[in-house]
Short mmCIF file of N, CA, C and O and ligand atoms in Angstrom, two decimals:
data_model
loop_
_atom_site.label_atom_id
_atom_site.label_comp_id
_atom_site.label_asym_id
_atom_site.label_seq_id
_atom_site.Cartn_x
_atom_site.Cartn_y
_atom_site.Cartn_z
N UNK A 7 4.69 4.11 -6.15
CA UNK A 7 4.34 3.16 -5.09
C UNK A 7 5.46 3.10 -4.06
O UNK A 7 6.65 3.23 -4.36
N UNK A 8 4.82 2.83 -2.37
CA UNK A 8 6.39 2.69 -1.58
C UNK A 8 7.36 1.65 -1.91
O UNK A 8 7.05 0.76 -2.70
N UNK A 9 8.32 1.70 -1.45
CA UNK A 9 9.25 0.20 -1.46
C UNK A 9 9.58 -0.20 -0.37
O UNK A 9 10.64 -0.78 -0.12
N UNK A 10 8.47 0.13 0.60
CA UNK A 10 8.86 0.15 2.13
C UNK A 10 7.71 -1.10 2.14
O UNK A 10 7.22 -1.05 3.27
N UNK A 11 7.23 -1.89 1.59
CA UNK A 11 6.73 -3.40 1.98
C UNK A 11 6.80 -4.03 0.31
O UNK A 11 6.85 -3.72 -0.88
N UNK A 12 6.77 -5.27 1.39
CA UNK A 12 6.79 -6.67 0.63
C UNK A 12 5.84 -7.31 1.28
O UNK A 12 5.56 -7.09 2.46
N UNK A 13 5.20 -8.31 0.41
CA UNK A 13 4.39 -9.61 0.43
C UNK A 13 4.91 -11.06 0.79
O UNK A 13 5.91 -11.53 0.24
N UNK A 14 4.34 -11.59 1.54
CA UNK A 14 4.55 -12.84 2.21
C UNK A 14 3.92 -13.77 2.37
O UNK A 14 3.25 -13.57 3.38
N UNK A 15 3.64 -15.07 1.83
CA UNK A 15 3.40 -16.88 2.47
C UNK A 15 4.23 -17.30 3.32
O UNK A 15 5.45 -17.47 3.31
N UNK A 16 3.29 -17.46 4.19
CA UNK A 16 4.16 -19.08 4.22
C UNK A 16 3.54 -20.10 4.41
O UNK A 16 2.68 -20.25 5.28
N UNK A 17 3.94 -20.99 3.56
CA UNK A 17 3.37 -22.04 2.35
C UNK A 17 2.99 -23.04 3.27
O UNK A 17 3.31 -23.18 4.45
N UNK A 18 1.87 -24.02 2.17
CA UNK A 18 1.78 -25.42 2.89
C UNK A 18 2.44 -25.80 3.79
O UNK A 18 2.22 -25.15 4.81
N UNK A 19 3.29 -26.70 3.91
CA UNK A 19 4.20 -27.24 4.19
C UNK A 19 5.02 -26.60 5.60
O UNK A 19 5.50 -27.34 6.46
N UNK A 20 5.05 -25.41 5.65
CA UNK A 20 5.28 -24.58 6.78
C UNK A 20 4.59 -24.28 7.94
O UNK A 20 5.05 -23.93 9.03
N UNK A 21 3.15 -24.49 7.50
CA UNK A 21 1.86 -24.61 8.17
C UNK A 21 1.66 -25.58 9.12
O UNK A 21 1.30 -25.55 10.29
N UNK A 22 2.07 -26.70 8.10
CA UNK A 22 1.65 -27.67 7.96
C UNK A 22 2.59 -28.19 9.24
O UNK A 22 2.02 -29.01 9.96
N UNK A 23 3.88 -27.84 9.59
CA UNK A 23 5.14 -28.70 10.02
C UNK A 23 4.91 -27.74 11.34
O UNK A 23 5.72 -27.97 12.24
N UNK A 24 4.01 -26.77 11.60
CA UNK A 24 3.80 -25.82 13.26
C UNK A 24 5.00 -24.73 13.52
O UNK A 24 5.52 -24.35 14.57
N UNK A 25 5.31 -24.27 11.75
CA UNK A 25 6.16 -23.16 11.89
C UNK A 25 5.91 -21.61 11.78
O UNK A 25 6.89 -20.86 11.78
N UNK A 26 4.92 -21.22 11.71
CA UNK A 26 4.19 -20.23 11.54
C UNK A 26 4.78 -19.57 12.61
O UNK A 26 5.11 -18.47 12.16
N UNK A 27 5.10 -19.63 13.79
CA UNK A 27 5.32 -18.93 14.74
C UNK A 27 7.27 -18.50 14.42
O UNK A 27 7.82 -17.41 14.54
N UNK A 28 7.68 -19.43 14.13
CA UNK A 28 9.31 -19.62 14.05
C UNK A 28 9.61 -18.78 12.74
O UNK A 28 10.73 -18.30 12.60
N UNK A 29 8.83 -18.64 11.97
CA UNK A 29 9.07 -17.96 10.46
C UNK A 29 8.25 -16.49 10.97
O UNK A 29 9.04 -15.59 10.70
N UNK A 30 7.43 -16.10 11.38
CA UNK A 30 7.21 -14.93 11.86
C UNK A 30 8.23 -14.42 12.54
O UNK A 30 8.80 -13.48 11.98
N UNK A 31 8.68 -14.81 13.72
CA UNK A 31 9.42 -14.44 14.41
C UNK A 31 11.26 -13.87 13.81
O UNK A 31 12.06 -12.97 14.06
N UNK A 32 11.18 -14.90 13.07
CA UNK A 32 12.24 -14.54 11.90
C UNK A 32 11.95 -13.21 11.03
O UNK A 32 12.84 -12.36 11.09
N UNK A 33 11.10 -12.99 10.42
CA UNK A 33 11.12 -12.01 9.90
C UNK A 33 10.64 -10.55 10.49
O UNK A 33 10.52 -9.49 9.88
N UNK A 34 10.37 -10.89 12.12
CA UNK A 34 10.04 -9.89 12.83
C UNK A 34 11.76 -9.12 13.79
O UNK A 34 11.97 -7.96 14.15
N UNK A 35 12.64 -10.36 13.92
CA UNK A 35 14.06 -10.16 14.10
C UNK A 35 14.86 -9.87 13.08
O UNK A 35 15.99 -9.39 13.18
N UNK A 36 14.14 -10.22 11.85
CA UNK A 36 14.59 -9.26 10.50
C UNK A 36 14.74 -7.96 10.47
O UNK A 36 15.67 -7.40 9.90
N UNK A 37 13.81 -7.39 11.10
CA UNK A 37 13.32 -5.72 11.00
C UNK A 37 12.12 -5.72 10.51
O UNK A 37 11.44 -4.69 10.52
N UNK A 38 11.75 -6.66 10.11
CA UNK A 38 9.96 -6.60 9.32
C UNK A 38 8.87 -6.00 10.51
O UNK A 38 8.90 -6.40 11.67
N UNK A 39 7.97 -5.04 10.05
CA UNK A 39 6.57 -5.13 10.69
C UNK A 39 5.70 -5.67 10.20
O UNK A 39 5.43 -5.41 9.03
N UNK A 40 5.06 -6.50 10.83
CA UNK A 40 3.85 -7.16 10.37
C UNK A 40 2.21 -6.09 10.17
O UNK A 40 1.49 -5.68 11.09
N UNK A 41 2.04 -5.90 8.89
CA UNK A 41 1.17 -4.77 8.85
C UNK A 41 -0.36 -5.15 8.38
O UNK A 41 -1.41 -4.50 8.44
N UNK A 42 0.00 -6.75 7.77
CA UNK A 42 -1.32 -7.10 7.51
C UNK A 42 -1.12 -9.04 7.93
O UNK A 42 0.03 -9.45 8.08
N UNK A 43 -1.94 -9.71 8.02
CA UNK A 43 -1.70 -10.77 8.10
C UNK A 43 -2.99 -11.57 8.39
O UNK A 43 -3.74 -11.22 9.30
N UNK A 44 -3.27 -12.75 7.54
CA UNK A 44 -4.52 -13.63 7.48
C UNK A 44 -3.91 -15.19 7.17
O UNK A 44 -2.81 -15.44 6.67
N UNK A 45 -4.83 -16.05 7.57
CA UNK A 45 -4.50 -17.56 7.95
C UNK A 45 -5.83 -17.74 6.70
O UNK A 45 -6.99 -17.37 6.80
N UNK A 46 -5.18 -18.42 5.60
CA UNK A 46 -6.84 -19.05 4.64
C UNK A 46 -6.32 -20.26 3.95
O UNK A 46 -5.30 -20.84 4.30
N UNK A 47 -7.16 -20.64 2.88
CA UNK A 47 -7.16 -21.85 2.61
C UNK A 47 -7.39 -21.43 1.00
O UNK A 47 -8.48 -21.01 0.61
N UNK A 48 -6.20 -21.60 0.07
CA UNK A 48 -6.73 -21.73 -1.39
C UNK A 48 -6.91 -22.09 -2.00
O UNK A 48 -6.15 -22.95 -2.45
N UNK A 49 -8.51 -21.66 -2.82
CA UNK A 49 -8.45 -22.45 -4.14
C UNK A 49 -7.94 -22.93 -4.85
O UNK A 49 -7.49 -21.88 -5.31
N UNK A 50 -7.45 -23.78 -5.57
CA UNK A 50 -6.94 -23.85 -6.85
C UNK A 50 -7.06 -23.17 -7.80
O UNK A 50 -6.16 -23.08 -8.64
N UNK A 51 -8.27 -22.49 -7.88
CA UNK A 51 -8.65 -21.83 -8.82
C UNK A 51 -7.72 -20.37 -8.33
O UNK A 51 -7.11 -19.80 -9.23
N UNK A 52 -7.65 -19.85 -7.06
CA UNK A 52 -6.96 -18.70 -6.49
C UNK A 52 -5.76 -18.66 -6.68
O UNK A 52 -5.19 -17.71 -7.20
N UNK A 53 -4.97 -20.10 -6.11
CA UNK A 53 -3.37 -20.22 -6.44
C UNK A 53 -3.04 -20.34 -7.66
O UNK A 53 -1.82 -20.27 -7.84
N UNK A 54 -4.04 -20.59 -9.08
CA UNK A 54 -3.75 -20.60 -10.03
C UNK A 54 -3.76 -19.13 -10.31
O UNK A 54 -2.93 -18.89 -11.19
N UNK A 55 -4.35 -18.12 -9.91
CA UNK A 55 -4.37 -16.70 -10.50
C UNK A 55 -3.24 -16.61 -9.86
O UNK A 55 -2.29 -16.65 -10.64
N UNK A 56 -2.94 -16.47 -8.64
CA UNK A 56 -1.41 -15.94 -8.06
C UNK A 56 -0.44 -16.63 -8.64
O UNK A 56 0.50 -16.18 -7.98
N UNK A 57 0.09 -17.43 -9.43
CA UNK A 57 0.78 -18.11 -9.82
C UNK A 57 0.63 -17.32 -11.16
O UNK A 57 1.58 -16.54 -11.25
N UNK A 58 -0.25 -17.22 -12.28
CA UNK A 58 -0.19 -17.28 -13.61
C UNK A 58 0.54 -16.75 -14.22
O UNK A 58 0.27 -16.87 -15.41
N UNK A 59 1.64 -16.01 -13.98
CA UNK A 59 2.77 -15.75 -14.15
C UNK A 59 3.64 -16.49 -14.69
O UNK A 59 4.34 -16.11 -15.63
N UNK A 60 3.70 -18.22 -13.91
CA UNK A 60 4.49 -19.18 -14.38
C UNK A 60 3.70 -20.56 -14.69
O UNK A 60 3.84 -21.75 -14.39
N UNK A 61 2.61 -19.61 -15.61
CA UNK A 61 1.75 -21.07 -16.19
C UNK A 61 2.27 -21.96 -17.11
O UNK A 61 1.92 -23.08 -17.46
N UNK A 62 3.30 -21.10 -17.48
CA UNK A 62 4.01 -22.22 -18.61
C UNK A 62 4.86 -22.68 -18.17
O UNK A 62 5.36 -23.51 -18.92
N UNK A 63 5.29 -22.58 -17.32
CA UNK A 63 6.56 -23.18 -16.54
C UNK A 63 5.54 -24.88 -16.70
O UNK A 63 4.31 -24.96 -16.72
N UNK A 64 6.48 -26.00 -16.79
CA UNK A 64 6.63 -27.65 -16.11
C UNK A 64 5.97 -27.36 -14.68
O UNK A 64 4.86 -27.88 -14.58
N UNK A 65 6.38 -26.65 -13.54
CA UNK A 65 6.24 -27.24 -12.22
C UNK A 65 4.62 -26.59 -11.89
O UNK A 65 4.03 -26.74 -10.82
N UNK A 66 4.00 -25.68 -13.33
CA UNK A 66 2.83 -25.14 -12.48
C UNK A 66 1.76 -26.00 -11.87
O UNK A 66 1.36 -25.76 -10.73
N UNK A 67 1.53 -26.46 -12.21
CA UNK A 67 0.19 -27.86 -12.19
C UNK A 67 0.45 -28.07 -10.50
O UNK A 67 -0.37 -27.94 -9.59
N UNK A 68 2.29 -28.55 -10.42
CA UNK A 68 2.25 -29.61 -9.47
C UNK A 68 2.27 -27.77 -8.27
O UNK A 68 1.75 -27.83 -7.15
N UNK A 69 2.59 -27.09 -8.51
CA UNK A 69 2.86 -25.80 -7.98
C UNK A 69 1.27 -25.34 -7.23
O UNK A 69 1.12 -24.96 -6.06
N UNK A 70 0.17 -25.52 -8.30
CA UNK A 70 -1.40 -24.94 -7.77
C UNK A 70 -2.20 -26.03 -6.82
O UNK A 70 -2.97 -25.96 -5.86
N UNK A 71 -1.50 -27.22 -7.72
CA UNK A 71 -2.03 -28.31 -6.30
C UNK A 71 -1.35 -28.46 -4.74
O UNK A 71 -1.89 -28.88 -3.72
N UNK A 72 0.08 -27.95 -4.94
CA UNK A 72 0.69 -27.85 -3.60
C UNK A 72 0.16 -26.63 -2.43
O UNK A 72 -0.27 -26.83 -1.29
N UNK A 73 0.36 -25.35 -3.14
CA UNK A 73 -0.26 -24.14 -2.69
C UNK A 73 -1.61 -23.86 -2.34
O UNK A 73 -2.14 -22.78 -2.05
N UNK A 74 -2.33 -25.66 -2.45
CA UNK A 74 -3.87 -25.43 -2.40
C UNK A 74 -4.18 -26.51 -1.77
O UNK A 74 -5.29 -27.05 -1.80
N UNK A 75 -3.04 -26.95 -1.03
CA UNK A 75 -3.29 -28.15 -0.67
C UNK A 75 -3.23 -28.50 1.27
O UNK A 75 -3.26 -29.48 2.02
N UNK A 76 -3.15 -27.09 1.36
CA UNK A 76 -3.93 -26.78 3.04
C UNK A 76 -3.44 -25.37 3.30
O UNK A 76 -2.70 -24.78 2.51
N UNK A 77 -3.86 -24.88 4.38
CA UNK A 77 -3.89 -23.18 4.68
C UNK A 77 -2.54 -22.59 4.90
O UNK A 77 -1.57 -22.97 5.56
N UNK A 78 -2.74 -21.68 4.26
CA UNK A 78 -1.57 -20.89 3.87
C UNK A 78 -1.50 -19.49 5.26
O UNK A 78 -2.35 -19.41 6.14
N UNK A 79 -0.17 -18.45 5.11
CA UNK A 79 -0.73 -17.62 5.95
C UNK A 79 -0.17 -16.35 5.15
O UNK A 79 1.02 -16.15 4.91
N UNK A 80 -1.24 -15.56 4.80
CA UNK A 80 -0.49 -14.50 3.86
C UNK A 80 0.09 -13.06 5.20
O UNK A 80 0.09 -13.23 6.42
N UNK A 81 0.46 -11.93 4.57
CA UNK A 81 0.75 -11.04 5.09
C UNK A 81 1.69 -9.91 4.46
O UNK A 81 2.68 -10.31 3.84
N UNK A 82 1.51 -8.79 4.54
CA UNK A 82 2.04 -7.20 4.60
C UNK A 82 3.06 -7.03 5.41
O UNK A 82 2.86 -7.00 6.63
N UNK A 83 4.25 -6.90 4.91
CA UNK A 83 5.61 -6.59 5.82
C UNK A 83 6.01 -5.23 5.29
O UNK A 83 5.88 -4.63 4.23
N UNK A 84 6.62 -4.97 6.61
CA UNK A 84 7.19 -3.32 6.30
C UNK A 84 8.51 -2.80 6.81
O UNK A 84 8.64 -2.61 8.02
N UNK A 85 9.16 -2.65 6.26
CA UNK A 85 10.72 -2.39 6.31
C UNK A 85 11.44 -1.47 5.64
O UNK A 85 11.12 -1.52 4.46
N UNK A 86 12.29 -0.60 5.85
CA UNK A 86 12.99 0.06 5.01
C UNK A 86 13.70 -0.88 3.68
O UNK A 86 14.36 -1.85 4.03
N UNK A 87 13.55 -0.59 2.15
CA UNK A 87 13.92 -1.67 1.08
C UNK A 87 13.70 -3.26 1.08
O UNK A 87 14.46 -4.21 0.88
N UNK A 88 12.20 -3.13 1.42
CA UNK A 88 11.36 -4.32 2.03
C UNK A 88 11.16 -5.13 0.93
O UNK A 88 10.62 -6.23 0.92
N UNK A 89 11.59 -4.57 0.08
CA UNK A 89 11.45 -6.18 -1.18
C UNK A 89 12.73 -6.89 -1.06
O UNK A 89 12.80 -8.10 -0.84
N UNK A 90 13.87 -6.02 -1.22
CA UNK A 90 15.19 -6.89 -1.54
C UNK A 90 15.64 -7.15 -0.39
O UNK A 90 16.45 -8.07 -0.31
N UNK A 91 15.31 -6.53 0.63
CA UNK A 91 15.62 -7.22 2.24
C UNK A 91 14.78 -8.20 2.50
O UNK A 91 15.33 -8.99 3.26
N UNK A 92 13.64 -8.55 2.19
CA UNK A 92 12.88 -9.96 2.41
C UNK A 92 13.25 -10.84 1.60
O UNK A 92 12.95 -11.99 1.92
N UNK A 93 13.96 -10.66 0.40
CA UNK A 93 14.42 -11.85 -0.73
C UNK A 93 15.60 -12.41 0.09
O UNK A 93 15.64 -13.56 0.51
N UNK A 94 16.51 -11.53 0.26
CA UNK A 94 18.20 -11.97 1.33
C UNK A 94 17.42 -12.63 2.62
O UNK A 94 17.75 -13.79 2.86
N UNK A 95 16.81 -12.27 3.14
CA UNK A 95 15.92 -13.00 4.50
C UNK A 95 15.63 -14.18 4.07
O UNK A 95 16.09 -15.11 4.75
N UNK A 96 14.90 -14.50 2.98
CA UNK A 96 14.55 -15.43 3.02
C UNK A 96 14.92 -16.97 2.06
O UNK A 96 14.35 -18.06 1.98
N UNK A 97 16.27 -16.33 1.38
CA UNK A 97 16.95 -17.48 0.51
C UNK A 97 16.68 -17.91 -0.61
O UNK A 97 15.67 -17.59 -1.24
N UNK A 98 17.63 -18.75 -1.01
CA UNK A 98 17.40 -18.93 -2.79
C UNK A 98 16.24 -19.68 -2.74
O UNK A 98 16.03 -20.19 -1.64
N UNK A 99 15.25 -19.94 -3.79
CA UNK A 99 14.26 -20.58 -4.37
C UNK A 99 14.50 -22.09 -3.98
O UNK A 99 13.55 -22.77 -3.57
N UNK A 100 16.06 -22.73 -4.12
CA UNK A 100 16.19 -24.21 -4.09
C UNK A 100 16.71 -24.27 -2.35
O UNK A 100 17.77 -23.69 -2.09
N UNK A 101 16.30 -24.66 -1.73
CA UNK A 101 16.45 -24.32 -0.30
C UNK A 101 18.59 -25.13 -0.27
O UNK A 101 19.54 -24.80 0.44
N UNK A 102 18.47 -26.17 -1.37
CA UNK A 102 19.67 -27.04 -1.14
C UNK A 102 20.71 -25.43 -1.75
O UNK A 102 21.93 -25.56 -1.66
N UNK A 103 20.31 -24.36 -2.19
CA UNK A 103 21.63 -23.42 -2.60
C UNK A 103 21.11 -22.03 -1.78
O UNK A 103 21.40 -20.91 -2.21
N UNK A 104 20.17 -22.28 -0.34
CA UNK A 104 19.85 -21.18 0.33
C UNK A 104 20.96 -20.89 1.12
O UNK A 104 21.66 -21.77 1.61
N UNK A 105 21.19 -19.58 1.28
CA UNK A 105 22.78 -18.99 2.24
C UNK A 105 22.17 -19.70 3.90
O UNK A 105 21.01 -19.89 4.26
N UNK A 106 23.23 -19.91 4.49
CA UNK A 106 22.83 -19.94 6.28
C UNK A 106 22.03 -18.37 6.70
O UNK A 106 22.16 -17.22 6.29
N UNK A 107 20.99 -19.17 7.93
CA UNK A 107 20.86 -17.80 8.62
C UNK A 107 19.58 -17.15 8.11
O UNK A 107 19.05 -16.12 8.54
N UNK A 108 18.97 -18.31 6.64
CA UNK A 108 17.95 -17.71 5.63
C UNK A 108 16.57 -18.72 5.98
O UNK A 108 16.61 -19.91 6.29
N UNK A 109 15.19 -17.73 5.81
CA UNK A 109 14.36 -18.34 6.50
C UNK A 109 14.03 -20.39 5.58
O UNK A 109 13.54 -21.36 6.15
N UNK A 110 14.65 -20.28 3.74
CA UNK A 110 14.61 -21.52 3.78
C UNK A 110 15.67 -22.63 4.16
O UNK A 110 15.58 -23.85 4.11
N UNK A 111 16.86 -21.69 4.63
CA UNK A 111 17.65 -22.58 4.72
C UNK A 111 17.21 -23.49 5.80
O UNK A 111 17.34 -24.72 5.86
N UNK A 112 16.68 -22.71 6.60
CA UNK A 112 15.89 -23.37 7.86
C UNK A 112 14.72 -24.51 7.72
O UNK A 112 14.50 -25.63 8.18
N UNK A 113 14.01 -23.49 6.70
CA UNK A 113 12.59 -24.18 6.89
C UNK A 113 12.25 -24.96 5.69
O UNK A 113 11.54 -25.93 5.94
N UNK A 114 12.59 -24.78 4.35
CA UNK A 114 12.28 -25.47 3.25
C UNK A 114 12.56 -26.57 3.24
O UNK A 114 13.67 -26.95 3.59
N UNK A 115 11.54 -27.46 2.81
CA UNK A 115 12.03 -29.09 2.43
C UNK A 115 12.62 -29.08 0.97
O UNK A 115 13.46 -29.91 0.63
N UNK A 116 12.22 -28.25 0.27
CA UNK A 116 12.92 -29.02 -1.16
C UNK A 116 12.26 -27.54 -2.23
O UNK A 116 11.39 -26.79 -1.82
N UNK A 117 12.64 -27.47 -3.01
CA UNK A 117 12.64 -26.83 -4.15
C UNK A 117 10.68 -26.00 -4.35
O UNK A 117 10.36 -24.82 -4.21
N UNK A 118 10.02 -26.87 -4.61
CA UNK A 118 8.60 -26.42 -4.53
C UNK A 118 7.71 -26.22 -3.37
O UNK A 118 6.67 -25.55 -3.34
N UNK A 119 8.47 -27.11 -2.12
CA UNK A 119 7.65 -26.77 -0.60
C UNK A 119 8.96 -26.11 -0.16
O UNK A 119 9.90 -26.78 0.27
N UNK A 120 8.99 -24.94 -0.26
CA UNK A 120 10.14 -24.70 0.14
C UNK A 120 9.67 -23.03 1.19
O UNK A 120 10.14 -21.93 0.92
N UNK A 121 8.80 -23.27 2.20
CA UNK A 121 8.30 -22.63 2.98
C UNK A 121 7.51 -21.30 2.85
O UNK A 121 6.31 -21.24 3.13
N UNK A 122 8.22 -20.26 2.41
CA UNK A 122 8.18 -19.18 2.51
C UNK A 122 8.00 -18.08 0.79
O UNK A 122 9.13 -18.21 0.33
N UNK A 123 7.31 -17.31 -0.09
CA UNK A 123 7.02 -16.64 -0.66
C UNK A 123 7.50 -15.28 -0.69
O UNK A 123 6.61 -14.64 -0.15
N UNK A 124 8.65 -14.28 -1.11
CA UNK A 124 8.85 -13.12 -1.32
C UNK A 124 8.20 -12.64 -2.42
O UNK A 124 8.04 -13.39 -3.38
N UNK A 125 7.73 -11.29 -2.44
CA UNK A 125 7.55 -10.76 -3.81
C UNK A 125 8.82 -9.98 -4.98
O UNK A 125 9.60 -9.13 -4.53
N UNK A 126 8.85 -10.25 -5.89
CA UNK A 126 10.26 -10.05 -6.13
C UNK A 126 10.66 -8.53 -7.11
O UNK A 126 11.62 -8.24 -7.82
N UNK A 127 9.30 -7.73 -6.70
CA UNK A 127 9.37 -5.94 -7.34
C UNK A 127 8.32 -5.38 -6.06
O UNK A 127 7.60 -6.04 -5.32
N UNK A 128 8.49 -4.30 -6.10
CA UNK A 128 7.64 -3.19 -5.93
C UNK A 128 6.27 -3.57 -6.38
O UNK A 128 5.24 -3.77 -5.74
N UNK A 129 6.58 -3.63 -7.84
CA UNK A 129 5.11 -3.67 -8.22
C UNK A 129 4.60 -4.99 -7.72
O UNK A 129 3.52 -4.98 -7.13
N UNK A 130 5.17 -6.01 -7.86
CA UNK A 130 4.21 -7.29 -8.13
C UNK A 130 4.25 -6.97 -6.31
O UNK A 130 3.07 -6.64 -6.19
N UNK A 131 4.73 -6.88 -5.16
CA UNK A 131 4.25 -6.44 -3.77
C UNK A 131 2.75 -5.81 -3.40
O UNK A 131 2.00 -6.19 -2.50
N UNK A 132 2.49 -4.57 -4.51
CA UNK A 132 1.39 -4.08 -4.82
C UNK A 132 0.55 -5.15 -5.39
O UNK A 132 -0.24 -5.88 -4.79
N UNK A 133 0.70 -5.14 -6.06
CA UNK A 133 -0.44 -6.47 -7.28
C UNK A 133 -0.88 -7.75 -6.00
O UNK A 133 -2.05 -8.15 -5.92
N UNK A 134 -0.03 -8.17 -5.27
CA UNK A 134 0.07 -9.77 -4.49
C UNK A 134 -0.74 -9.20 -2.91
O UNK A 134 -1.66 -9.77 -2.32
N UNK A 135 -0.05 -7.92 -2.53
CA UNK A 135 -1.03 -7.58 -0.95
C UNK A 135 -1.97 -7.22 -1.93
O UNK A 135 -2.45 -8.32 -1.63
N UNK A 136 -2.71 -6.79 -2.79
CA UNK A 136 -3.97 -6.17 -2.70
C UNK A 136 -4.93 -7.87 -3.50
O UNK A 136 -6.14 -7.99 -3.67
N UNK A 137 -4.15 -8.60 -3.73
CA UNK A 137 -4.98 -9.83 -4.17
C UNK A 137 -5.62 -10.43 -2.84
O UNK A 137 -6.81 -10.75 -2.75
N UNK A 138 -4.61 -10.54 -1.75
CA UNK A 138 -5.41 -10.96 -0.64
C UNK A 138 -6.00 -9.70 0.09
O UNK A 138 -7.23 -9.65 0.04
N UNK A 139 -5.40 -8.73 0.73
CA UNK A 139 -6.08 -7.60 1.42
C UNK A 139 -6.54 -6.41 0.61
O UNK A 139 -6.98 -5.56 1.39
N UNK A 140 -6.60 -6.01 -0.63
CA UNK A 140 -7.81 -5.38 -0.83
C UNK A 140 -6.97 -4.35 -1.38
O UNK A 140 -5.80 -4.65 -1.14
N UNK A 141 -7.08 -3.13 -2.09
CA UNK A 141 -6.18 -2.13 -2.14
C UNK A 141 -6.83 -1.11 -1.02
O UNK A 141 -7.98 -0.84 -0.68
N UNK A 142 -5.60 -0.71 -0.65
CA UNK A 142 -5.32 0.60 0.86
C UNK A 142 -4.67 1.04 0.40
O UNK A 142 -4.11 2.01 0.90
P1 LIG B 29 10.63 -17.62 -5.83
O1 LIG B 29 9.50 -18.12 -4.95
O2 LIG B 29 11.96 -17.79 -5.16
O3 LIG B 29 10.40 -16.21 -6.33
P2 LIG B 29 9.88 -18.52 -8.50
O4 LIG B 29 10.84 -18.81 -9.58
O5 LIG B 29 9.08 -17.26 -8.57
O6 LIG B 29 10.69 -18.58 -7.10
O7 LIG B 29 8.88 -19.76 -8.38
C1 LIG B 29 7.70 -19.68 -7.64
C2 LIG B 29 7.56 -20.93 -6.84
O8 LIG B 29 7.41 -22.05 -7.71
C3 LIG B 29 8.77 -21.30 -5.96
O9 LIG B 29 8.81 -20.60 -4.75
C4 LIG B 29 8.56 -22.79 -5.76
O10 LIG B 29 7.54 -23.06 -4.79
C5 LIG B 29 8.04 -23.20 -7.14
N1 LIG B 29 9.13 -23.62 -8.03
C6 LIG B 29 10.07 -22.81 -8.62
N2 LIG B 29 10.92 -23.52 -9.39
C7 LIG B 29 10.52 -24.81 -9.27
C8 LIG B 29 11.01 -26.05 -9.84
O11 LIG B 29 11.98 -26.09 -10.60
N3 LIG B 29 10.32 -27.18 -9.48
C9 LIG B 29 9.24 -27.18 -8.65
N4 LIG B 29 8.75 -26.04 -8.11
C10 LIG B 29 9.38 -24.87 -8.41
MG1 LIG B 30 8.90 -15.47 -7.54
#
C-alpha cells in the first residue's frame, strides 16, 4: 500500500466552532493535497464502527456520542510520509501536551473534542479512506 496519504476529521466541535476553513488551510500549508473530501453527519451506529478499535476503552460511549453529535468533514490527504507528517501536524491527542504551531494546539478544546483525527499506520489510512470513500 502507498504511504503517500493519510486520513482525516475534523471533528464535531471544529465544525461546529466555523473552523473547517482554518484547519484545511493548515494542512494545505502543511504540504497536504486534498485528494478526497466530504461534509456528513454520523451515525452512531457508523462512529461506533470507526471507533471499535477502542471499545473497551472508558471514553468510548462518551467518544460515539460526541463524533455523532453533528457533521463531521472527512478527507484523503496526500503528502510525501503522509501518515507521520499529519500526526506532527496535528499534535498530541491531549491538546493541553500539543507542541505550538500544531493543528490542536490551535484548535482543540480538550482531550475528546479535540478537533482534528490522524490515522496512525498505513494500514489503518487504507481501512479509514475506504470506510468513507469507497476503495480506489
Ligand atoms: P488519536 O486521535 O490522537 O489517535 P486515540 O488514542 O486513537 O487518539 O483516541 C481516539 C480519540 O478518542 C481521540 O482523538 C479523542 O477524541 C478520544 N480520546 C482519547 N483518549 C481519551 C480520553 O482519555 N478521554 C476522552 N476521550 C479520549
Ligand atoms: Mg488514534
Amino acid at each position: 500500500m502507498a504511504t503517500n496519504r493519510t486520513f482525516t476529521m475534523i471533528k464535531p466541535d471544529a465544525v461546529q466552532e466555523n473552523h473547517i476553513g482554518g484547519i484545511l488551510h493548515m494542512m494545505e500549508e502543511g504540504g497536504f493535497r486534498i485528494v478526497e473530501l466530504q461534509k456528513l453527519l454520523l451515525t452512531p451506529e457508523r462512529a461506533g464502527q470507526f471507533y471499535a478499535v477502542h471499545a473497551e476503552r472508558p471514553f468510548y460511549n462518551d467518544l460515539v456520542k460526541y463524533m455523532s453529535s453533528g457533521p463531521i468533514v472527512a478527507a484523503v490527504l496526500e503528502k510525501d510520509n503522509a501518515v507521520a507528517d499529519f500526526r506532527t501536524l496535528i499534535g498530541a491527542t491531549n491538546p493541553a501536551q500539543a507542541a505550538e504551531g500544531t493543528i490542536r494546539k490551535k484548535y482543540a478544546k480538550s482531550i475528546e473534542a479535540n478537533a482534528v483525527h490522524g490515522s496512525d499506520s498505513d494500514e489503518n489510512a487504507q481501512i479509514e479512506a475506504d470506510f468513507f470513500f469507497g476503495s480506489k
